[in-house]
XYZ file of C-alpha atoms in Angstrom:
57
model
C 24.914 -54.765 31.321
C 23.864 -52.240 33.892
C 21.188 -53.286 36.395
C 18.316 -51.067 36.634
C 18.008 -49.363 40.077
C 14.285 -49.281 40.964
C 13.655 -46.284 43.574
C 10.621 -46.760 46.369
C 8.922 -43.772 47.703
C 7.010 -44.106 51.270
C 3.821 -42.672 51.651
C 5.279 -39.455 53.486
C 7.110 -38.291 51.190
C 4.500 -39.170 47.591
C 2.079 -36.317 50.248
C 4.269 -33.758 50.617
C 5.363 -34.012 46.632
C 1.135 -33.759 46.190
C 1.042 -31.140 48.190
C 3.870 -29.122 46.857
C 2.733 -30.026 43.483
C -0.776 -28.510 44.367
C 0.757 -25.489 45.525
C 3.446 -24.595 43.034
C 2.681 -26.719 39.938
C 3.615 -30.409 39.200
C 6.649 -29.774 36.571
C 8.167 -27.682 39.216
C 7.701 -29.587 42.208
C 9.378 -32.628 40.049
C 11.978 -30.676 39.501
C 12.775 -29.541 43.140
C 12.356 -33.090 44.004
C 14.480 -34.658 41.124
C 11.788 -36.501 39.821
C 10.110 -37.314 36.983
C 7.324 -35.186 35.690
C 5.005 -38.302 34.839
C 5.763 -39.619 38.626
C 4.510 -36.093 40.236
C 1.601 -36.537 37.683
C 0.722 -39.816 38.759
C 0.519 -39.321 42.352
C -1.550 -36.764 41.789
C -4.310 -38.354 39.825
C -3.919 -41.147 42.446
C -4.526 -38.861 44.896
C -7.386 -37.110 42.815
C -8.906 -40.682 42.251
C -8.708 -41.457 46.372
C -5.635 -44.025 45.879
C -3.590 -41.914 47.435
C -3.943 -40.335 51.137
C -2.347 -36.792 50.555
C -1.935 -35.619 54.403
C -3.276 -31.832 54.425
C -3.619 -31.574 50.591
């Protein structure tokens, strides 16, 4: 059985995918990034909610 592979994102980089999301819309920023929508989407209520530090956003 295949083992899952678990990806980590530093803080840098979940900022600049908030930001980009803010500026061009979240399904397309996921998609430039190769992520999931629901991942963009959660960073960005995180961020919204003041979990998140968004540098600039």
């Amino acid at each position: 059985m295949a083992k899952r592979i678990i990806k980590t994102y530093d803080q840098e980089f979940k900022s600049q995918a908030v930001k980009l999301a803010q500026e061009i819309g979240g399904h397309k920023a996921a998609t430039e990034l190769g992520l999931p929508d629901s991942t963009i989407y959660t960073w960005v209520k995180a961020f919204k909610e003041g979990r998140l530090d968004a540098k600039d956003a």
